[in-house]
CSV table of C-alpha atoms in Angstrom, one decimal:
chain,number,residue,atom,x,y,z
A,75,MET,CA,103.7,83.9,100.6
A,76,ARG,CA,101.0,86.5,100.4
A,77,ILE,CA,98.4,86.8,103.1
A,78,GLN,CA,96.5,89.5,104.9
A,79,ASN,CA,98.1,88.9,108.3
A,80,TYR,CA,99.5,86.4,110.7
A,81,ARG,CA,97.6,87.1,113.9
A,82,ILE,CA,98.0,84.1,116.3
A,83,ASP,CA,101.2,82.3,117.2
A,84,GLY,CA,101.3,78.6,116.1
A,85,VAL,CA,97.9,78.5,114.5
A,86,GLY,CA,97.0,78.1,110.8
A,87,LEU,CA,99.7,79.6,108.6
A,88,GLY,CA,101.5,80.5,111.7
A,89,LYS,CA,102.8,76.9,111.7
A,90,LEU,CA,104.8,77.7,108.6
A,91,LEU,CA,106.3,80.7,110.3
A,92,ASN,CA,107.4,78.6,113.3
A,93,THR,CA,109.1,76.1,111.0
A,94,ARG,CA,110.9,78.8,109.0
A,95,GLN,CA,109.1,78.0,105.7
A,96,VAL,CA,108.1,81.6,104.9
A,97,LYS,CA,110.7,83.9,103.3
A,98,ARG,CA,108.6,87.0,102.6
A,99,MET,CA,105.2,88.1,103.7
A,100,VAL,CA,103.0,90.7,101.9
A,101,ALA,CA,100.7,91.9,104.7
A,102,SER,CA,98.9,94.9,106.2
A,103,TYR,CA,99.0,93.9,109.8
A,104,VAL,CA,101.2,91.8,112.0
A,105,GLY,CA,98.7,91.8,114.9
A,106,GLU,CA,99.7,90.2,118.2
A,107,ASN,CA,101.9,87.5,116.7
A,108,LYS,CA,105.1,87.9,118.8
A,109,GLU,CA,107.1,85.4,116.7
A,110,PHE,CA,106.2,87.2,113.5
A,111,ALA,CA,107.5,90.5,114.9
A,112,ARG,CA,110.6,88.8,116.4
A,113,GLN,CA,111.6,87.2,113.1
A,114,TYR,CA,110.9,90.5,111.2
A,115,LEU,CA,112.9,92.7,113.5
A,116,SER,CA,115.8,90.2,113.8
A,117,GLY,CA,116.1,89.9,110.0
A,118,GLU,CA,114.9,86.3,109.7
A,119,LEU,CA,111.7,87.3,107.7
A,120,GLU,CA,111.1,89.7,104.9
A,121,VAL,CA,107.8,91.7,105.4
A,122,GLU,CA,106.3,93.9,102.7
A,123,LEU,CA,103.7,96.1,104.5
A,124,VAL,CA,100.8,97.3,102.4
A,125,PRO,CA,97.7,99.3,103.4
A,126,GLN,CA,94.9,96.9,104.0
A,127,GLY,CA,92.5,98.4,101.4
A,128,THR,CA,95.3,98.5,98.8
A,129,LEU,CA,96.1,94.9,99.6
A,130,ALA,CA,92.4,93.9,99.1
A,131,GLU,CA,92.3,95.7,95.8
A,132,LYS,CA,95.7,94.3,94.6
A,133,ILE,CA,94.2,90.8,95.2
A,134,ARG,CA,90.8,91.6,93.6
A,135,SER,CA,92.5,93.2,90.6
A,136,GLY,CA,94.9,90.3,90.2
A,137,GLY,CA,92.0,87.9,90.1
A,138,ALA,CA,90.2,90.1,87.5
A,139,GLY,CA,93.2,90.3,85.2
A,140,ILE,CA,94.0,93.9,85.9
A,141,PRO,CA,97.8,94.4,86.1
A,142,ALA,CA,97.8,97.7,88.1
A,143,PHE,CA,95.7,100.5,89.3
A,144,TYR,CA,95.9,104.0,90.9
A,145,THR,CA,94.8,105.0,94.4
A,146,HIS,CA,95.2,108.0,96.6
A,147,THR,CA,96.0,105.8,99.6
A,148,GLY,CA,99.5,106.6,100.9
A,149,ILE,CA,100.2,109.8,99.1
A,150,GLY,CA,102.8,111.8,101.0
A,151,THR,CA,103.8,108.8,103.1
A,152,LEU,CA,106.5,106.1,102.9
A,153,VAL,CA,103.9,104.1,100.8
A,154,GLU,CA,104.6,106.6,98.0
A,155,THR,CA,108.2,107.6,98.6
A,156,GLY,CA,109.5,104.2,99.6
A,157,GLY,CA,111.7,103.6,102.7
A,158,ILE,CA,109.5,101.1,104.7
A,159,PRO,CA,111.9,98.4,106.1
A,160,ILE,CA,111.3,95.1,104.3
A,161,LYS,CA,114.3,93.2,105.8
A,162,TYR,CA,116.5,94.0,108.8
A,163,ALA,CA,120.1,92.9,109.2
A,164,LYS,CA,121.0,91.0,112.4
A,165,ASN,CA,122.6,94.2,113.8
A,166,GLY,CA,119.4,96.1,113.4
A,167,ASP,CA,120.3,98.0,110.2
A,168,VAL,CA,117.9,97.8,107.3
A,169,GLU,CA,119.0,95.7,104.4
A,170,ILE,CA,116.0,96.1,102.1
A,171,PHE,CA,113.7,99.1,101.9
A,172,SER,CA,110.4,99.4,99.9
A,173,GLN,CA,110.9,101.3,96.6
A,174,PRO,CA,109.2,104.5,95.5
A,175,HIS,CA,105.9,104.2,93.7
A,176,CYS,CA,105.1,105.6,90.3
A,177,THR,CA,102.5,108.4,90.6
A,178,GLY,CA,99.9,110.0,88.3
A,179,VAL,CA,97.7,113.0,88.4
A,180,PHE,CA,93.9,112.8,87.7
A,181,ASP,CA,91.6,115.8,87.9
A,182,GLY,CA,94.4,117.7,89.7
A,183,LYS,CA,94.8,115.1,92.4
A,184,ARG,CA,97.9,112.8,92.9
A,185,TYR,CA,97.7,109.0,93.0
A,186,VAL,CA,100.1,106.2,93.5
A,187,MET,CA,100.2,103.2,91.1
A,188,GLU,CA,99.9,99.8,92.7
A,189,GLU,CA,100.7,96.5,91.0
A,190,SER,CA,98.2,93.7,91.4
A,191,ILE,CA,98.7,90.4,93.1
A,192,SER,CA,98.0,86.8,92.0
A,193,GLY,CA,99.3,83.5,93.3
A,194,ASP,CA,100.0,80.0,92.3
A,195,TYR,CA,97.7,78.8,95.1
A,196,ALA,CA,94.9,80.4,97.0
A,197,LEU,CA,93.8,78.9,100.3
A,198,VAL,CA,90.3,79.8,101.3
A,199,LYS,CA,87.9,79.0,104.2
A,200,ALA,CA,84.2,78.8,103.4
A,201,TRP,CA,81.1,78.1,105.5
A,202,LYS,CA,79.4,76.0,102.7
A,203,ALA,CA,80.4,74.7,99.3
A,204,ASP,CA,78.5,72.7,96.9
A,205,GLU,CA,80.0,70.0,94.6
A,206,LEU,CA,80.5,72.5,91.8
A,207,GLY,CA,82.6,74.7,94.0
A,208,ASN,CA,80.1,77.5,94.6
A,209,LEU,CA,80.9,79.1,98.0
A,210,VAL,CA,79.0,80.8,100.8
A,211,PHE,CA,80.8,82.6,103.6
A,212,ARG,CA,79.2,83.3,107.0
A,213,ALA,CA,79.0,86.7,108.6
A,214,SER,CA,82.3,88.6,108.8
A,215,ALA,CA,84.2,85.5,107.6
A,216,ASN,CA,83.8,86.8,104.0
A,217,ASN,CA,86.6,89.4,104.5
A,218,PHE,CA,89.7,88.5,102.3
A,219,ASN,CA,88.3,85.0,101.5
A,220,ALA,CA,86.2,86.2,98.6
A,221,PRO,CA,88.8,88.2,96.6
A,222,MET,CA,91.5,85.6,97.5
A,223,ALA,CA,89.4,82.9,96.0
A,224,THR,CA,89.6,84.6,92.6
A,225,ALA,CA,93.3,85.3,92.6
A,226,GLY,CA,95.0,81.9,92.6
A,227,LYS,CA,95.9,79.7,89.6
A,228,VAL,CA,94.7,76.9,91.9
A,229,THR,CA,92.1,77.7,94.6
A,230,ILE,CA,91.8,75.2,97.4
A,231,VAL,CA,88.8,75.6,99.7
A,232,GLU,CA,88.3,74.2,103.2
A,233,ALA,CA,84.5,74.1,103.7
A,234,GLU,CA,82.7,73.5,107.0
A,235,GLU,CA,80.0,71.8,105.0
A,236,ILE,CA,79.8,70.4,101.5
A,237,VAL,CA,76.3,70.2,100.1
A,238,PRO,CA,74.7,68.7,96.9
A,239,VAL,CA,74.3,70.9,93.8
A,240,GLY,CA,71.1,72.8,94.0
A,241,GLU,CA,71.0,73.2,97.8
A,242,LEU,CA,72.6,76.7,97.7
A,243,LYS,CA,70.3,79.3,96.2
A,244,PRO,CA,71.9,81.1,93.2
A,245,ASP,CA,71.3,84.6,94.7
A,246,GLN,CA,73.1,83.6,98.0
A,247,ILE,CA,76.3,82.4,96.4
A,248,HIS,CA,79.3,84.7,97.1
A,249,ILE,CA,81.9,83.0,94.9
A,250,PRO,CA,80.9,81.0,91.8
A,251,GLY,CA,82.5,77.6,91.3
A,252,ILE,CA,84.4,78.7,88.2
A,253,HIS,CA,87.1,80.0,90.5
A,254,VAL,CA,87.4,76.9,92.7
A,255,HIS,CA,89.6,73.9,91.9
A,256,ARG,CA,89.6,71.7,95.0
A,257,ILE,CA,87.3,71.4,98.0
A,258,ILE,CA,88.3,69.8,101.3
A,259,LYS,CA,85.8,69.0,104.1
A,260,CYS,CA,86.8,70.6,107.4
A,261,GLU,CA,87.2,67.7,109.8
A,262,LYS,CA,88.0,69.7,112.9
A,263,ASN,CA,86.1,72.9,112.9
A,264,GLU,CA,87.8,74.7,115.8
A,265,LYS,CA,87.3,78.4,115.7
A,266,LYS,CA,89.7,80.3,117.9
A,267,ILE,CA,88.6,83.7,119.1
A,268,GLU,CA,91.5,86.0,119.2
A,269,LYS,CA,90.0,88.7,121.4
A,270,LEU,CA,86.9,87.6,123.3
A,271,THR,CA,85.4,91.0,124.1
A,272,VAL,CA,82.1,91.3,126.1
A,273,ARG,CA,80.0,94.2,127.1
A,274,GLN,CA,81.3,96.2,130.1
A,275,ASP,CA,78.8,97.0,132.8
A,276,GLN,CA,79.0,100.8,133.0
A,277,ALA,CA,78.0,100.6,136.7
A,278,GLY,CA,81.4,98.9,137.3
A,279,GLU,CA,83.5,101.6,135.8
A,280,ALA,CA,84.4,103.2,139.1
A,281,GLY,CA,86.4,100.1,140.0
A,282,LEU,CA,88.5,100.2,136.9
A,283,PRO,CA,92.2,101.2,137.1
A,284,ALA,CA,92.9,104.9,136.8
A,285,ALA,CA,94.5,104.6,133.3
A,286,MET,CA,91.3,102.9,132.0
A,287,GLN,CA,89.1,105.5,133.6
A,288,LYS,CA,91.1,108.2,131.9
A,289,ARG,CA,90.6,106.4,128.6
A,290,ILE,CA,86.8,106.0,129.2
A,291,ARG,CA,86.7,109.8,129.7
A,292,ILE,CA,88.2,110.2,126.2
A,293,ILE,CA,85.9,107.6,124.8
A,294,LYS,CA,82.8,109.2,126.2
A,295,ARG,CA,83.8,112.6,124.8
A,296,ALA,CA,84.5,111.0,121.4
A,297,ALA,CA,81.0,109.4,121.4
A,298,ARG,CA,79.5,112.9,121.4
A,299,GLU,CA,80.9,113.3,117.9
A,300,PHE,CA,78.3,111.0,116.5
A,301,LYS,CA,75.3,112.5,114.7
A,302,ASP,CA,72.0,110.8,113.8
A,303,GLY,CA,72.2,108.8,110.6
A,304,MET,CA,76.0,109.0,110.3
A,305,TYR,CA,78.1,106.2,108.8
A,306,ALA,CA,81.3,105.9,110.9
A,307,ASN,CA,84.4,103.7,111.2
A,308,LEU,CA,86.0,103.1,114.6
A,309,GLY,CA,89.7,102.1,114.8
A,310,ILE,CA,91.1,99.3,116.8
A,311,GLY,CA,91.4,99.7,120.6
A,312,MET,CA,90.1,102.8,122.4
A,313,PRO,CA,88.0,104.2,119.5
A,314,MET,CA,86.0,101.0,119.2
A,315,LEU,CA,84.8,101.4,122.8
A,316,ALA,CA,83.0,104.5,121.8
A,317,SER,CA,80.2,102.3,120.3
A,318,ASN,CA,79.1,101.5,123.9
A,319,TYR,CA,78.4,105.2,124.6
A,320,ILE,CA,76.4,106.3,121.6
A,321,ASP,CA,73.4,108.4,122.6
A,322,PRO,CA,70.4,106.0,122.6
A,323,GLY,CA,68.3,108.7,120.9
A,324,ILE,CA,70.3,108.6,117.7
A,325,THR,CA,71.2,105.9,115.1
A,326,VAL,CA,74.8,105.5,113.9
A,327,TYR,CA,75.8,103.0,111.3
A,328,LEU,CA,79.3,101.6,112.2
A,329,GLN,CA,81.4,100.1,109.5
A,330,SER,CA,84.3,97.7,110.0
A,331,GLU,CA,87.0,97.3,107.3
A,332,ASN,CA,86.7,93.5,107.4
A,333,GLY,CA,83.3,93.7,105.9
A,334,VAL,CA,80.6,94.7,108.4
A,335,LEU,CA,78.1,97.6,108.3
A,336,GLY,CA,75.8,98.1,111.3
A,337,LEU,CA,78.1,97.1,114.2
A,338,GLY,CA,76.4,97.1,117.6
A,339,PRO,CA,77.8,97.0,121.1
A,340,PHE,CA,80.1,94.2,122.2
A,341,PRO,CA,78.2,91.0,122.9
A,342,THR,CA,77.1,89.5,126.2
A,343,ARG,CA,78.8,86.1,126.8
A,344,SER,CA,75.7,84.3,125.5
A,345,GLU,CA,75.8,86.4,122.2
A,346,VAL,CA,79.5,85.6,121.4
A,347,ASP,CA,79.9,84.3,117.8
A,348,PRO,CA,83.4,83.4,116.5
A,349,ASP,CA,82.3,84.3,112.9
A,350,LEU,CA,81.2,87.8,114.0
A,351,ILE,CA,84.2,90.0,114.7
A,352,ASN,CA,85.5,93.5,113.9
A,353,ALA,CA,88.7,94.5,112.2
A,354,GLY,CA,90.5,94.3,115.5
A,355,LYS,CA,89.4,90.6,115.8
A,356,GLU,CA,87.1,91.5,118.8
A,357,THR,CA,83.8,89.8,119.1
A,358,VAL,CA,80.9,92.1,118.2
A,359,THR,CA,77.2,92.2,117.5
A,360,VAL,CA,75.3,93.5,114.5
A,361,LEU,CA,72.2,95.7,114.6
A,362,GLN,CA,69.0,95.0,112.7
A,363,GLY,CA,69.5,96.0,109.1
A,364,GLY,CA,73.3,95.3,109.2
A,365,SER,CA,75.1,93.6,106.4
A,366,PHE,CA,78.3,91.6,105.6
A,367,PHE,CA,80.5,91.9,102.5
A,368,SER,CA,84.1,91.3,101.4
A,369,SER,CA,87.1,93.4,102.3
A,370,ASP,CA,87.5,94.8,98.8
A,371,VAL,CA,83.9,96.0,98.8
A,372,SER,CA,84.5,97.5,102.3
A,373,PHE,CA,87.4,99.6,101.1
A,374,GLY,CA,85.5,100.6,98.0
A,375,MET,CA,83.1,102.3,100.4
A,376,ILE,CA,86.0,104.0,102.2
A,377,ARG,CA,87.8,105.2,99.1
A,378,GLY,CA,84.5,106.3,97.6
A,379,ASN,CA,83.9,108.7,100.5
A,380,ARG,CA,80.8,106.8,101.8
A,381,ILE,CA,82.1,107.0,105.4
A,382,ASP,CA,81.2,110.3,107.2
A,383,MET,CA,83.6,110.0,110.1
A,384,LEU,CA,86.6,108.0,111.3
A,385,VAL,CA,87.7,107.7,114.9
A,386,LEU,CA,91.1,106.2,115.4
A,387,GLY,CA,94.1,106.3,117.8
A,388,GLY,CA,97.4,108.1,117.3
A,389,MET,CA,101.0,108.0,118.4
A,390,GLU,CA,101.7,111.5,117.2
A,391,VAL,CA,99.7,114.3,115.5
A,392,SER,CA,101.3,117.5,114.1
A,393,GLN,CA,99.9,121.0,114.3
A,394,THR,CA,98.9,120.7,110.6
A,395,GLY,CA,97.0,117.5,111.1
A,396,ASP,CA,99.6,114.9,110.0
A,397,LEU,CA,99.1,111.6,111.7
A,398,ALA,CA,101.5,108.8,112.7
A,399,ASN,CA,100.1,105.7,114.3
A,400,TRP,CA,101.4,102.5,112.9
A,401,ILE,CA,105.2,101.9,113.5
A,402,VAL,CA,108.2,102.8,115.6
A,403,PRO,CA,111.0,101.8,113.3
A,404,GLY,CA,113.2,99.0,114.6
A,405,LYS,CA,111.2,98.7,117.8
A,406,MET,CA,107.5,98.2,117.3
A,407,VAL,CA,105.6,97.1,114.3
A,408,LYS,CA,101.9,96.4,114.2
A,409,GLY,CA,101.4,97.2,110.6
A,410,MET,CA,99.3,100.0,109.0
A,411,GLY,CA,96.1,98.0,108.7
A,412,GLY,CA,93.4,100.0,107.1
A,413,ALA,CA,94.3,103.3,108.7
A,414,VAL,CA,96.3,104.7,105.7
A,415,ASP,CA,93.3,103.9,103.4
A,416,LEU,CA,90.8,105.5,105.8
A,417,VAL,CA,92.6,108.8,106.4
A,418,SER,CA,93.2,109.1,102.6
A,419,ALA,CA,89.5,109.5,101.9
A,420,SER,CA,89.0,113.2,101.4
A,421,GLY,CA,85.3,113.2,102.3
A,422,THR,CA,85.7,111.6,105.7
A,423,ARG,CA,86.0,113.6,108.9
A,424,VAL,CA,89.0,112.2,110.9
A,425,VAL,CA,88.9,112.3,114.8
A,426,VAL,CA,92.0,111.1,116.7
A,427,THR,CA,91.6,109.9,120.3
A,428,MET,CA,94.8,109.5,122.3
A,429,ASP,CA,96.6,110.2,125.6
A,430,HIS,CA,98.0,113.8,125.5
A,431,CYS,CA,101.5,112.6,126.5
A,432,SER,CA,103.5,109.5,126.3
A,433,LYS,CA,104.3,107.4,129.4
A,434,ASP,CA,107.5,109.3,129.8
A,435,GLY,CA,105.6,112.6,129.8
A,436,SER,CA,106.8,113.8,126.4
A,437,PRO,CA,104.1,115.4,124.2
A,438,LYS,CA,102.4,113.5,121.4
A,439,ILE,CA,101.0,116.6,119.7
A,440,LEU,CA,104.0,118.2,117.9
A,441,LYS,CA,105.1,120.8,115.4
A,442,ARG,CA,106.1,117.9,113.1
A,443,CYS,CA,105.7,114.2,113.5
A,444,THR,CA,108.9,112.3,114.1
A,445,LEU,CA,107.5,108.9,113.2
A,446,PRO,CA,106.5,107.6,109.7
A,447,LEU,CA,103.2,109.2,108.7
A,448,THR,CA,99.9,107.4,108.3
A,449,GLY,CA,98.5,110.5,106.5
A,450,VAL,CA,99.3,114.1,105.6
A,451,GLU,CA,97.1,116.9,106.8
A,452,CYS,CA,94.3,114.4,107.4
A,453,VAL,CA,93.2,115.0,111.0
A,454,ASN,CA,90.2,117.3,111.7
A,455,ARG,CA,89.9,116.9,115.5
A,456,ILE,CA,92.1,115.6,118.4
A,457,ILE,CA,90.5,114.4,121.6
A,458,THR,CA,92.8,113.7,124.6
A,459,ASP,CA,92.6,113.2,128.3
A,460,MET,CA,93.3,117.0,128.6
A,461,CYS,CA,91.5,118.8,125.8
A,462,VAL,CA,89.9,118.9,122.4
A,463,PHE,CA,91.8,120.5,119.5
A,464,ASP,CA,90.5,121.4,116.1
A,465,VAL,CA,93.0,121.4,113.2
A,466,VAL,CA,92.2,124.6,111.2
A,467,PRO,CA,93.6,124.4,107.6
A,468,GLY,CA,96.4,126.9,107.0
A,469,LYS,CA,96.3,128.1,110.6
A,470,GLY,CA,97.2,125.2,112.9
A,471,LEU,CA,95.6,124.0,116.2
A,472,LEU,CA,92.6,125.7,117.9
A,473,LEU,CA,91.9,124.7,121.5
A,474,ARG,CA,88.1,124.1,121.7
A,475,GLU,CA,87.4,122.3,125.0
A,476,LEU,CA,89.1,121.4,128.3
A,477,ALA,CA,88.8,118.2,130.3
A,478,SER,CA,87.6,118.5,133.8
A,479,GLY,CA,90.4,119.8,136.1
A,480,CYS,CA,92.7,120.9,133.2
A,481,SER,CA,93.7,124.5,132.5
A,482,VAL,CA,95.0,126.2,129.4
A,483,ASP,CA,98.4,126.6,131.0
A,484,GLN,CA,98.6,122.9,131.7
A,485,VAL,CA,97.7,122.1,128.1
A,486,ARG,CA,100.4,124.5,126.9
A,487,ALA,CA,103.0,122.8,129.1
A,488,ALA,CA,102.0,119.3,127.7
A,489,THR,CA,101.8,120.2,124.0
A,490,GLY,CA,104.8,120.3,121.7
A,491,CYS,CA,103.6,123.1,119.4
A,492,GLU,CA,101.9,126.5,119.5
A,493,PHE,CA,98.1,126.8,119.4
A,494,THR,CA,95.4,129.4,119.6
A,495,VAL,CA,92.5,129.3,122.2
A,496,ALA,CA,88.9,129.6,121.3
A,497,SER,CA,87.1,132.5,123.0
A,498,ASP,CA,84.5,130.2,124.5
A,499,VAL,CA,86.9,127.4,125.7
A,500,ALA,CA,85.6,125.7,128.8
A,501,GLU,CA,85.6,122.4,130.7
A,502,THR,CA,83.1,120.2,128.9
A,503,TYR,CA,84.0,116.6,129.8
């Protein structure tokens, strides 16, 4: 079984999971599916975790008859060297690890080789299909559906509406019918919203829990990183909230890995659309001039250095800018999602937002990361509830700013590595 992710318990392909009909998954993200995580960590399910953009390209290439390709995504991490747990034993030991990838050097830069994916069957959901099999997807529902439709020996499409030939305009068709073998009319078009997220009234922030107020302080500081005309990608969770605090005097074009460019704020309740979500499965809006496209096109933008800035969360960051944010081996696995692809783009500025310390008080900014890496020397700036660090290549961390009420000595006590202090450091947020 190969699919992008299993997000909701007992829904869609999750039903196969519950009846133990899935032996191995090739996926980028486990999401919030507790049964998926339980089966994986208990050794009942094999899971091959792949960066999301690499997965999209593996599928696209498989459908295009390309057996393999090279990408910079994952260089210096377990994606390259192998060692990602695929199958656990019942006692918690790892029975099967991912294998090392072949590598190549092009123009002095190292790349990993990835083999493409194709399947016996491809199951696809479309908004409209005509009787020839031409397909149209609605809003962000394009995502993995488009490349997946081309990668199966037999492609089966469930369409919300089947229309006569000629009703779909040729220049509006996303997938031509040559790829489609069977069409099924959707009889029960129930669209579940995983994360119904609506706009927060900023006037009500004072009544929020202290932990959330602390995060909002980080978010507001992160929003000051945006510049007019910038193309930016915001990670799942805290970074995505920064879109609500963009200076109204500037225009920022927010990109989401699932195929959206021009994200706006979270919707009001009346604006909620189940076909309009971000990569974190949260309901969103789109600004005038926005666009939708498939996941393989989206990650082409990312690998092609079209994104100016990335804001994402972190579990650990090293003094040289290494980032770990996707797995605690044997305990917690969300999957790497698109983070490994995003931080591998050399032309993208990477800003990490996170709590300065873990819940037990231990530092999250360290001399070396202890968790599996998302990227090597990829972070440019760290924004926490205590301060702002810049990662200076070849020199380490430079303390640039302090949060209100924090001193340099307090930051030193809470940080697991050495750093230098800018001459003009001051409380700025």
